[in-house]
Coordinates of C-alpha atoms in Angstrom, one line a residue:
Chain N
M15 CA 75.7 98.9 111.4
P16 CA 78.5 96.7 112.7
S17 CA 79.7 96.8 116.3
E18 CA 81.9 93.7 115.9
Y19 CA 84.6 92.4 113.7
C20 CA 86.4 89.0 113.5
T21 CA 89.8 88.1 112.2
Q22 CA 92.6 85.6 112.7
R23 CA 96.3 85.7 113.2
Q24 CA 98.9 83.0 113.2
I25 CA 101.7 83.3 115.8
E26 CA 105.0 83.9 114.0
F27 CA 108.4 82.7 115.1
S28 CA 109.4 86.3 115.9
D29 CA 106.4 86.7 118.1
T30 CA 107.8 84.1 120.5
D31 CA 110.3 84.6 123.3
M32 CA 112.6 82.3 125.2
A33 CA 109.7 81.0 127.3
G34 CA 108.5 79.4 124.1
I35 CA 105.3 81.4 124.0
A36 CA 104.0 84.6 122.2
H37 CA 105.5 87.6 124.0
F38 CA 102.9 89.6 125.9
S39 CA 103.7 92.9 124.2
R40 CA 102.8 91.3 120.8
F41 CA 99.1 91.2 121.8
F42 CA 99.0 95.0 121.6
V43 CA 100.2 94.8 118.0
F44 CA 97.6 92.1 117.3
M45 CA 94.9 94.4 118.8
E46 CA 96.1 97.3 116.6
T47 CA 96.3 95.2 113.5
A48 CA 92.7 94.0 114.1
E49 CA 91.6 97.6 114.7
H50 CA 93.1 98.6 111.4
E51 CA 91.5 95.7 109.5
F52 CA 88.2 96.8 111.0
L53 CA 88.7 100.4 109.8
R54 CA 89.6 99.1 106.4
S55 CA 86.4 97.0 106.4
L56 CA 84.5 100.2 106.8
G57 CA 86.2 101.7 103.8
T58 CA 88.5 104.0 105.8
S59 CA 92.0 103.7 107.4
V60 CA 93.8 104.5 110.6
A61 CA 95.8 107.0 108.5
T62 CA 93.5 109.0 106.3
K63 CA 92.7 112.5 105.0
W64 CA 89.6 114.4 105.7
Q65 CA 88.8 118.0 104.8
G66 CA 92.5 118.6 104.1
N67 CA 93.7 117.3 107.4
K68 CA 95.4 114.1 108.3
I69 CA 93.2 112.0 110.6
G70 CA 94.8 109.5 113.0
W71 CA 93.8 107.6 116.1
P72 CA 96.5 107.8 118.8
R73 CA 96.1 105.5 121.8
L74 CA 94.9 106.9 125.1
S75 CA 95.2 103.6 126.9
A76 CA 95.6 99.9 126.3
S77 CA 95.4 96.8 128.5
C78 CA 95.4 93.1 128.3
E79 CA 94.8 90.1 130.6
Y80 CA 96.6 86.9 129.8
L81 CA 94.6 83.7 130.4
N82 CA 96.5 81.1 128.5
P83 CA 99.8 81.1 126.6
V84 CA 100.0 80.5 122.8
K85 CA 102.8 79.0 120.9
Y86 CA 104.4 79.2 117.5
E87 CA 102.0 78.4 114.6
D88 CA 98.9 78.6 116.9
V89 CA 96.1 80.4 115.2
L90 CA 94.3 83.1 117.2
D91 CA 90.7 84.0 116.6
I92 CA 90.4 87.7 117.4
H93 CA 87.0 89.2 118.1
L94 CA 86.8 93.0 118.2
A95 CA 83.8 94.8 119.6
I96 CA 83.1 98.5 120.1
L97 CA 82.7 98.8 123.8
R98 CA 82.1 102.6 123.6
K99 CA 81.7 105.1 120.8
G100 CA 82.4 108.4 122.4
R101 CA 82.3 111.9 120.8
T102 CA 86.0 112.1 120.2
S103 CA 87.2 108.6 121.2
M104 CA 86.5 104.9 120.7
T105 CA 87.0 102.0 123.1
Y106 CA 87.6 98.6 121.6
Q107 CA 87.4 95.3 123.4
F108 CA 89.3 92.3 122.0
L109 CA 88.8 88.7 122.8
F110 CA 91.5 86.2 121.7
T111 CA 90.6 82.6 121.6
K112 CA 92.3 79.4 120.2
D113 CA 90.0 76.5 119.3
G114 CA 87.4 78.1 121.5
V115 CA 89.7 78.5 124.6
E116 CA 90.1 82.0 125.9
I117 CA 93.7 83.2 125.5
A118 CA 93.5 86.9 126.3
R119 CA 91.1 89.8 126.8
G120 CA 92.2 93.3 125.8
Q121 CA 91.0 96.9 125.6
M122 CA 92.2 99.8 123.7
K123 CA 91.0 103.4 123.9
T124 CA 91.8 105.7 121.0
A125 CA 91.2 109.4 120.3
C126 CA 90.3 110.7 116.9
C127 CA 92.8 113.4 116.1
I128 CA 94.0 115.8 113.5
C129 CA 97.7 114.7 113.0
N130 CA 99.1 117.2 110.5
A131 CA 102.9 117.2 110.2
G132 CA 104.5 119.9 112.3
E133 CA 101.3 120.6 114.4
E134 CA 100.3 119.4 117.8
L135 CA 97.8 116.5 117.9
R136 CA 94.3 117.9 118.3
A137 CA 91.3 115.7 119.3
I138 CA 88.2 116.1 117.1
P139 CA 84.7 114.6 117.0
I140 CA 84.7 111.3 115.1
P141 CA 83.8 112.3 111.5
D142 CA 80.5 111.1 110.3
F143 CA 82.0 108.9 107.6
V144 CA 83.2 106.7 110.5
A145 CA 80.7 107.5 113.2
N146 CA 77.7 106.8 111.0
Q147 CA 79.0 103.3 110.1
I148 CA 79.4 101.8 113.6
N149 CA 77.6 101.2 116.8
E150 CA 78.5 100.5 120.3
L151 CA 78.1 96.9 121.4
P152 CA 74.6 96.6 123.1
P153 CA 75.0 96.5 126.9
A154 CA 73.5 93.1 127.3
S155 CA 75.8 91.4 124.8
P156 CA 77.1 88.1 126.1
T157 CA 80.7 89.0 125.0
T158 CA 80.9 92.0 127.2
Chain F
M23 CA 139.4 111.7 113.2
P24 CA 137.6 108.5 114.4
S25 CA 137.0 105.6 112.0
E26 CA 135.8 103.3 114.8
Y27 CA 133.3 103.4 117.7
C28 CA 132.6 100.9 120.5
T29 CA 129.5 100.3 122.5
Q30 CA 127.7 97.6 124.4
R31 CA 124.2 96.1 124.6
Q32 CA 122.6 93.6 126.9
I33 CA 120.2 91.1 125.4
E34 CA 116.7 91.8 126.6
F35 CA 113.9 89.2 127.1
S36 CA 112.0 90.6 124.1
D37 CA 115.1 90.1 121.9
T38 CA 114.9 86.3 122.4
D39 CA 112.8 83.8 120.5
M40 CA 111.5 80.3 121.3
A41 CA 114.9 78.8 120.4
G42 CA 116.1 80.6 123.6
I43 CA 118.5 82.9 121.7
A44 CA 118.5 86.5 120.4
H45 CA 116.4 86.6 117.2
F46 CA 118.6 87.1 114.1
S47 CA 116.5 90.2 113.0
R48 CA 117.5 92.0 116.2
F49 CA 121.1 92.3 115.2
F50 CA 120.0 94.8 112.5
V51 CA 118.4 96.9 115.2
F52 CA 121.6 96.6 117.3
M53 CA 123.6 97.8 114.3
E54 CA 121.3 100.7 113.7
T55 CA 121.4 101.7 117.4
A56 CA 125.2 101.6 117.4
E57 CA 125.3 103.7 114.2
H58 CA 123.1 106.3 115.8
E59 CA 125.2 106.4 119.0
F60 CA 128.2 106.9 116.8
L61 CA 126.5 109.8 115.0
R62 CA 125.6 111.3 118.3
S63 CA 129.2 111.0 119.5
L64 CA 130.1 113.2 116.5
G65 CA 127.6 115.8 117.6
T66 CA 125.0 115.0 115.0
S67 CA 122.0 112.6 114.6
V68 CA 120.5 110.2 112.1
A69 CA 117.6 112.7 111.9
T70 CA 118.9 116.2 111.7
K71 CA 118.4 119.5 109.9
W72 CA 120.9 121.1 107.5
Q73 CA 120.4 124.2 105.4
G74 CA 116.6 124.0 105.9
N75 CA 116.4 120.4 104.9
K76 CA 115.8 117.2 106.9
I77 CA 118.8 115.0 106.5
G78 CA 118.4 111.2 107.0
W79 CA 120.4 108.0 106.2
P80 CA 118.1 105.4 104.6
R81 CA 119.6 102.0 104.3
L82 CA 120.8 100.7 100.9
S83 CA 121.8 97.3 102.1
A84 CA 122.4 95.3 105.3
S85 CA 123.9 91.9 106.0
C86 CA 124.9 89.8 109.0
E87 CA 126.7 86.5 109.5
Y88 CA 125.9 84.6 112.7
L89 CA 128.8 82.8 114.3
N90 CA 127.5 82.0 117.7
P91 CA 124.2 82.4 119.5
V92 CA 123.6 84.8 122.4
K93 CA 121.1 84.4 125.2
Y94 CA 119.1 86.6 127.6
E95 CA 121.2 88.9 129.7
D96 CA 124.4 88.3 127.6
V97 CA 126.3 91.5 127.1
L98 CA 127.5 92.2 123.5
D99 CA 130.5 94.3 122.7
I100 CA 129.8 96.1 119.5
H101 CA 132.6 97.4 117.4
L102 CA 131.6 99.7 114.5
A103 CA 134.1 100.7 111.9
I104 CA 133.7 102.9 108.8
L105 CA 134.6 100.5 106.0
R106 CA 134.0 103.0 103.2
K107 CA 133.2 106.7 103.3
G108 CA 131.8 107.4 99.8
R109 CA 130.6 110.7 98.4
T110 CA 126.9 110.1 99.1
S111 CA 127.0 106.9 101.1
M112 CA 128.7 105.3 104.1
T113 CA 129.4 101.6 104.7
Y114 CA 129.7 100.5 108.3
Q115 CA 131.1 97.2 109.5
F116 CA 130.0 95.7 112.8
L117 CA 131.7 93.1 114.9
F118 CA 129.8 91.6 117.8
T119 CA 131.7 89.8 120.5
K120 CA 130.9 88.4 123.9
D121 CA 133.8 87.9 126.3
G122 CA 136.1 88.1 123.3
V123 CA 134.2 85.4 121.4
E124 CA 132.9 86.4 118.0
I125 CA 129.1 86.3 117.8
A126 CA 128.3 88.0 114.6
R127 CA 129.7 90.2 111.8
G128 CA 127.5 92.7 110.0
Q129 CA 127.6 95.4 107.4
M130 CA 125.2 98.3 106.6
K131 CA 125.4 100.7 103.7
T132 CA 123.5 103.9 104.1
A133 CA 122.8 106.9 101.8
C134 CA 122.9 110.5 102.9
C135 CA 119.5 111.9 101.8
I136 CA 117.3 114.9 102.0
C137 CA 114.1 113.5 103.6
N138 CA 111.7 116.4 103.6
A139 CA 108.1 115.5 104.4
G140 CA 106.1 115.1 101.2
E141 CA 109.1 115.0 98.9
E142 CA 110.9 112.0 97.3
L143 CA 114.1 111.0 99.0
R144 CA 117.1 112.6 97.3
A145 CA 120.7 111.4 97.8
I146 CA 123.2 114.2 98.5
P147 CA 127.0 114.4 99.1
I148 CA 127.7 113.8 102.8
P149 CA 127.7 117.3 104.4
D150 CA 131.1 118.5 105.7
F151 CA 129.9 118.7 109.3
V152 CA 129.8 114.9 109.2
A153 CA 132.4 114.1 106.4
N154 CA 135.1 116.2 107.9
Q155 CA 134.8 114.3 111.3
I156 CA 135.3 110.8 110.1
N157 CA 137.8 108.6 108.2
E158 CA 137.6 105.2 106.5
L159 CA 139.2 102.4 108.3
P160 CA 142.8 102.1 106.9
P161 CA 142.9 99.1 104.6
A162 CA 145.4 97.1 106.6
S163 CA 143.4 97.2 109.8
P164 CA 143.3 93.9 111.5
T165 CA 139.6 94.1 112.2
T166 CA 138.8 94.2 108.5
Chain G
M4 CA 109.4 69.4 93.1
P5 CA 109.1 73.0 94.0
S6 CA 112.0 75.4 94.0
E7 CA 109.9 78.5 94.5
Y8 CA 107.1 79.8 96.6
C9 CA 105.0 83.0 96.5
T10 CA 103.2 84.8 99.3
Q11 CA 102.0 88.3 100.2
R12 CA 102.2 90.5 103.2
Q13 CA 100.6 93.8 104.0
I14 CA 102.7 96.4 105.8
E15 CA 101.4 97.0 109.4
F16 CA 101.5 100.2 111.3
S17 CA 104.0 98.7 113.7
D18 CA 106.3 97.8 110.8
T19 CA 106.8 101.5 110.0
D20 CA 109.2 104.0 111.5
M21 CA 109.3 107.8 111.9
A22 CA 110.6 108.0 108.3
G23 CA 107.1 106.9 107.3
I24 CA 108.3 103.7 105.7
A25 CA 108.7 100.0 106.7
H26 CA 111.7 99.7 108.9
F27 CA 114.6 97.8 107.2
S28 CA 114.9 95.2 110.0
R29 CA 111.3 94.1 109.3
F30 CA 112.3 92.6 105.9
F31 CA 114.2 89.9 107.8
V32 CA 111.1 89.0 109.6
F33 CA 109.2 89.0 106.3
M34 CA 111.8 86.6 104.9
E35 CA 111.6 84.4 107.9
T36 CA 107.8 84.2 107.8
A37 CA 107.8 83.4 104.0
E38 CA 110.4 80.7 104.7
H39 CA 108.1 79.2 107.4
E40 CA 105.0 79.3 105.2
F41 CA 107.1 77.5 102.5
L42 CA 108.1 74.8 105.0
R43 CA 104.5 74.4 106.0
S44 CA 103.5 74.1 102.3
L45 CA 105.8 71.1 102.2
G46 CA 104.0 69.6 105.2
T47 CA 106.8 70.3 107.7
S48 CA 107.7 73.2 110.0
V49 CA 110.7 75.2 111.1
A50 CA 110.3 73.6 114.5
T51 CA 109.6 69.9 114.1
K52 CA 110.5 66.6 115.6
W53 CA 112.4 63.8 113.7
Q54 CA 113.7 60.5 115.1
G55 CA 113.2 61.8 118.6
N56 CA 115.2 65.0 118.1
K57 CA 114.0 68.6 117.7
I58 CA 114.9 69.9 114.3
G59 CA 115.4 73.6 113.7
W60 CA 117.0 75.9 111.1
P61 CA 119.2 78.5 112.7
R62 CA 120.4 81.3 110.5
L63 CA 124.0 81.3 109.2
S64 CA 123.7 84.6 107.4
A65 CA 121.1 87.1 106.1
S66 CA 121.2 90.1 103.8
C67 CA 118.9 92.5 102.1
E68 CA 119.2 95.2 99.5
Y69 CA 116.7 98.0 99.6
L70 CA 115.6 99.4 96.3
N71 CA 112.4 101.3 97.0
P72 CA 110.6 102.1 100.3
V73 CA 107.2 100.8 101.2
K74 CA 104.5 102.4 103.3
Y75 CA 101.7 101.5 105.7
E76 CA 99.1 99.3 104.0
D77 CA 101.3 98.6 100.9
V78 CA 101.0 94.9 99.9
L79 CA 104.3 93.2 99.2
D80 CA 104.5 90.2 96.8
I81 CA 107.2 88.0 98.2
H82 CA 108.9 85.4 95.9
L83 CA 111.1 82.8 97.6
A84 CA 113.4 80.7 95.6
I85 CA 115.9 78.0 96.7
L86 CA 119.2 79.3 95.5
R87 CA 121.2 76.4 96.9
K88 CA 120.2 73.1 98.5
G89 CA 123.4 72.0 100.3
R90 CA 123.9 68.9 102.3
T91 CA 123.3 70.5 105.7
S92 CA 122.2 74.0 104.7
M93 CA 119.7 75.9 102.5
T94 CA 120.1 79.3 100.9
Y95 CA 117.0 81.1 100.0
Q96 CA 116.6 84.1 97.8
F97 CA 113.7 86.6 98.3
L98 CA 112.4 89.1 95.9
F99 CA 110.0 91.7 97.2
T100 CA 107.8 93.6 94.7
K101 CA 104.9 96.0 94.9
D102 CA 102.7 96.2 91.8
G103 CA 105.5 94.8 89.8
V104 CA 108.1 97.3 91.1
E105 CA 111.1 95.9 92.9
I106 CA 111.2 96.8 96.5
A107 CA 114.0 94.7 98.0
R108 CA 116.1 91.6 97.3
G109 CA 117.2 89.4 100.2
Q110 CA 119.1 86.2 100.9
M111 CA 119.1 83.9 103.9
K112 CA 121.3 80.9 104.6
T113 CA 120.1 78.4 107.2
A114 CA 121.6 75.3 108.7
C115 CA 119.6 72.2 109.5
C116 CA 120.3 71.4 113.1
I117 CA 119.3 69.2 116.0
C118 CA 118.1 71.7 118.6
N119 CA 117.4 69.6 121.7
A120 CA 116.9 71.6 124.9
G121 CA 120.0 71.7 127.0
E122 CA 122.3 70.5 124.1
E123 CA 124.6 72.4 121.8
L124 CA 123.2 73.0 118.3
R125 CA 124.4 70.2 115.9
A126 CA 124.3 70.5 112.1
I127 CA 122.9 67.5 110.3
P128 CA 122.2 66.5 106.7
I129 CA 118.8 67.8 105.7
P130 CA 116.4 64.9 106.4
D131 CA 114.9 63.3 103.3
F132 CA 111.4 64.3 104.2
V133 CA 112.5 67.8 103.4
A134 CA 115.3 67.3 100.9
N135 CA 113.3 65.0 98.7
Q136 CA 110.6 67.6 98.3
I137 CA 112.6 70.5 97.0
N138 CA 115.0 71.5 94.2
E139 CA 117.5 74.3 93.7
L140 CA 116.4 76.9 91.3
P141 CA 117.9 76.0 87.9
P142 CA 121.0 78.2 87.2
A143 CA 119.5 79.9 84.2
S144 CA 116.4 81.1 86.0
P145 CA 115.6 84.7 85.1
T146 CA 114.9 85.5 88.8
T147 CA 118.4 84.7 89.9
Chain M
M4 CA 114.1 97.0 151.7
P5 CA 113.4 98.7 148.4
S6 CA 109.9 99.1 147.0
E7 CA 111.0 101.4 144.2
Y8 CA 113.6 101.4 141.4
C9 CA 114.5 104.0 138.8
T10 CA 116.1 103.7 135.4
Q11 CA 116.3 105.5 132.1
R12 CA 115.8 104.6 128.5
Q13 CA 116.4 106.5 125.3
I14 CA 113.9 106.1 122.5
E15 CA 115.5 104.3 119.5
F16 CA 114.7 104.8 115.9
S17 CA 113.1 101.3 115.7
D18 CA 110.8 102.3 118.6
T19 CA 109.1 104.9 116.5
D20 CA 106.3 104.6 114.0
M21 CA 105.1 106.6 111.0
A22 CA 103.3 109.0 113.4
G23 CA 106.8 110.1 114.4
I24 CA 106.4 108.9 118.0
A25 CA 107.3 105.9 120.1
H26 CA 104.8 103.1 119.3
F27 CA 102.5 102.4 122.1
S28 CA 103.4 98.7 122.3
R29 CA 107.0 99.5 123.0
F30 CA 106.0 100.8 126.5
F31 CA 105.3 97.3 127.5
V32 CA 108.8 96.3 126.5
F33 CA 110.1 99.3 128.5
M34 CA 108.2 98.1 131.5
E35 CA 109.5 94.6 131.2
T36 CA 113.1 95.7 130.8
A37 CA 112.8 98.0 133.9
E38 CA 111.3 95.0 135.9
H39 CA 114.2 92.9 134.8
E40 CA 116.8 95.5 135.8
F41 CA 115.0 95.7 139.1
L42 CA 115.3 92.0 139.6
R43 CA 119.0 92.1 138.7
S44 CA 119.5 94.9 141.2
L45 CA 118.2 92.4 143.9
G46 CA 120.8 89.8 142.8
T47 CA 118.2 87.6 140.9
S48 CA 116.8 87.4 137.4
V49 CA 113.5 87.0 135.6
A50 CA 114.9 83.6 134.5
T51 CA 116.6 81.9 137.3
K52 CA 116.9 78.4 139.0
W53 CA 115.8 77.6 142.5
Q54 CA 115.7 74.2 144.1
G55 CA 116.3 72.5 140.8
N56 CA 113.4 74.3 139.1
K57 CA 113.3 77.1 136.5
I58 CA 111.6 80.1 138.0
G59 CA 109.9 82.6 135.7
W60 CA 107.4 85.4 136.0
P61 CA 104.8 85.2 133.3
R62 CA 102.5 88.1 132.9
L63 CA 98.9 88.0 134.2
S64 CA 98.0 91.5 133.0
A65 CA 99.5 94.7 131.7
S66 CA 98.1 98.1 131.0
C67 CA 99.3 101.6 130.1
E68 CA 97.8 105.1 129.9
Y69 CA 99.4 107.4 127.3
L70 CA 99.5 111.0 128.4
N71 CA 102.1 112.6 126.1
P72 CA 104.0 111.3 123.1
V73 CA 107.7 110.9 123.0
K74 CA 110.0 111.1 120.0
Y75 CA 113.3 109.6 118.7
E76 CA 116.2 110.3 121.1
D77 CA 114.0 111.4 123.9
V78 CA 115.2 110.1 127.3
L79 CA 112.5 108.5 129.5
D80 CA 112.8 108.4 133.3
I81 CA 111.2 105.2 134.4
H82 CA 110.0 104.8 138.0
L83 CA 109.0 101.3 139.0
A84 CA 107.2 100.8 142.3
I85 CA 105.8 97.6 143.9
L86 CA 102.1 98.3 144.2
R87 CA 101.3 94.9 145.7
K88 CA 103.5 92.0 146.8
G89 CA 101.1 89.0 146.9
R90 CA 101.8 85.5 147.9
T91 CA 102.3 84.2 144.4
S92 CA 102.1 87.4 142.3
M93 CA 103.6 90.9 142.1
T94 CA 102.0 94.0 140.8
Y95 CA 104.3 96.7 139.5
Q96 CA 103.4 100.3 138.8
F97 CA 105.5 102.3 136.2
L98 CA 105.7 106.0 135.8
F99 CA 107.3 107.4 132.7
T100 CA 108.4 111.0 132.6
K101 CA 110.5 113.2 130.4
D102 CA 112.1 116.2 131.9
G103 CA 109.5 116.0 134.7
V104 CA 106.5 115.8 132.4
E105 CA 104.4 112.7 132.7
I106 CA 104.5 110.6 129.5
A107 CA 102.7 107.4 130.5
R108 CA 101.6 105.3 133.5
G109 CA 101.6 101.6 133.4
Q110 CA 100.9 98.5 135.5
M111 CA 102.0 94.9 135.2
K112 CA 100.9 91.9 137.2
T113 CA 103.2 88.9 137.1
A114 CA 102.9 85.4 138.7
C115 CA 105.8 83.6 140.2
C116 CA 105.9 80.2 138.4
I117 CA 107.9 77.1 137.9
C118 CA 108.6 77.0 134.2
N119 CA 110.4 73.7 133.6
A120 CA 110.7 72.7 130.0
G121 CA 108.0 70.3 128.9
E122 CA 105.8 71.0 132.0
E123 CA 102.8 73.1 132.5
L124 CA 103.4 76.5 134.2
R125 CA 102.7 76.2 137.9
A126 CA 102.3 79.2 140.2
I127 CA 104.3 79.1 143.5
P128 CA 104.7 81.4 146.5
I129 CA 107.4 84.0 145.8
P130 CA 110.6 82.4 147.1
D131 CA 112.1 84.1 150.2
F132 CA 115.3 85.1 148.3
V133 CA 113.0 87.6 146.4
A134 CA 110.2 88.1 148.8
N135 CA 112.4 89.0 151.7
Q136 CA 114.2 91.7 149.7
I137 CA 111.2 93.8 148.7
N138 CA 108.3 95.7 150.1
E139 CA 105.0 97.0 148.8
L140 CA 104.9 100.7 148.3
P141 CA 103.3 102.2 151.4
P142 CA 99.7 103.1 150.8
A143 CA 100.1 106.9 151.3
S144 CA 103.0 107.2 148.9
P145 CA 102.6 110.3 146.7
T146 CA 103.4 108.4 143.5
T147 CA 100.5 106.0 143.9

């Protein structure tokens, strides 16, 4: 069962700002898109239906440390790992590198929720069709 | 009855790109936000309810000519005018200036639609509570 | 010599708005990214150096017609064509389709400029290393 | 000397996503814009010149906790406080509320740098014209 996922992303012109580098807020979009690719790789989606309800994953928190800037056309290697698989939430860790050099380290904690239109969000235990497919990163992992 | 509306917007850091100027795609957000302020000035909203239906204004087309670049912290004067008030659609014209210098000229055509969740979008005649409050710009207007 | 280029793009969560569809301003980013991929396919870039100068392609105008909405995870087929290769400018046409259904049609006119830091933008004839690699779309083309 | 700054921001349509709420990545733009307003309130800017050098404030880290969602047209009260004024860096704390209800809590750590074009970023002690105008939030402050 996977606890990691790797993808890539090339910096677009509209990701950059007047400092000539990718704007710091874009890394949160990069994390989200990697998370969504990961969910698709499991055969599910961040926006899916289950037992007649809409299931979504609203964010509880997100953070990022910026170690080195990246520029237009740079290609980021993005390494996602499941830092913690809770009962109703998931904590992802993201490592961004370029040619092996660390660019940024992020985390994102999401809650599994019923997101039906017109109802309040309601946290639920992660359904088995997701929970049974994934594992937390083992504690001794060198990428932690 | 108004056919024009004026507002301002200061260029934010995240509006800029590596060329050091506001990214061209941002002008479409600036147009939209000016349109929404205009609708609020009429006592309505781009997302409202009417006779039990959700009313929205999806875009049919949008365009912009770029005459001069703007930079971080520049303040844009935005002049909106109703170029055409159709039966089911509205065409706005936008003039962006900075200290009297023309920066950009845009247009946006929107359709008045019922946008109920789970239904197809359906164009409807512009409801009287909007239509009766606004006029097309007279044809001889010097800003046309 | 190519006058067309095709690419794809999947709608991301952050491309969507509260109407549940890709926000209209995002199509201008999609056009730009397709343009940049096209330039890379020619061995150049939207931000390159030539004879000691920085060459860029600021936008003169951009427009888009919206025919059908697209949703999260939809995959757009993007077809770029060179509508006009001028002396100092280029006009691109973009056709967005999903499973063969037309989604949007756009145009973007760009000027070839010297963009040195601290200097005014200055339009120049398109350098041969780009101009000699591309052709206008023939007038009778069915995609015009 | 101020250690706090308050501003407001209304959620725009383009801030929202298909979940009908402001996208989590937008809060980082809201933090940045509040920081920049704060710097302007001190008579300086995030992009300024000093002793012939360009001074900028690249981000070292940023984080946000999301407590309650906000929707289109909601008005956020944004409360910025200087959590720590270091020798070369500044740590801001942001509290987002709506009608007194907590929406989000963020932090952003920035480094004061010389950002001359064509040179590597170089951290420097915060110049006096900024440092002498601001104070850390006192440790016992109830908003910490």
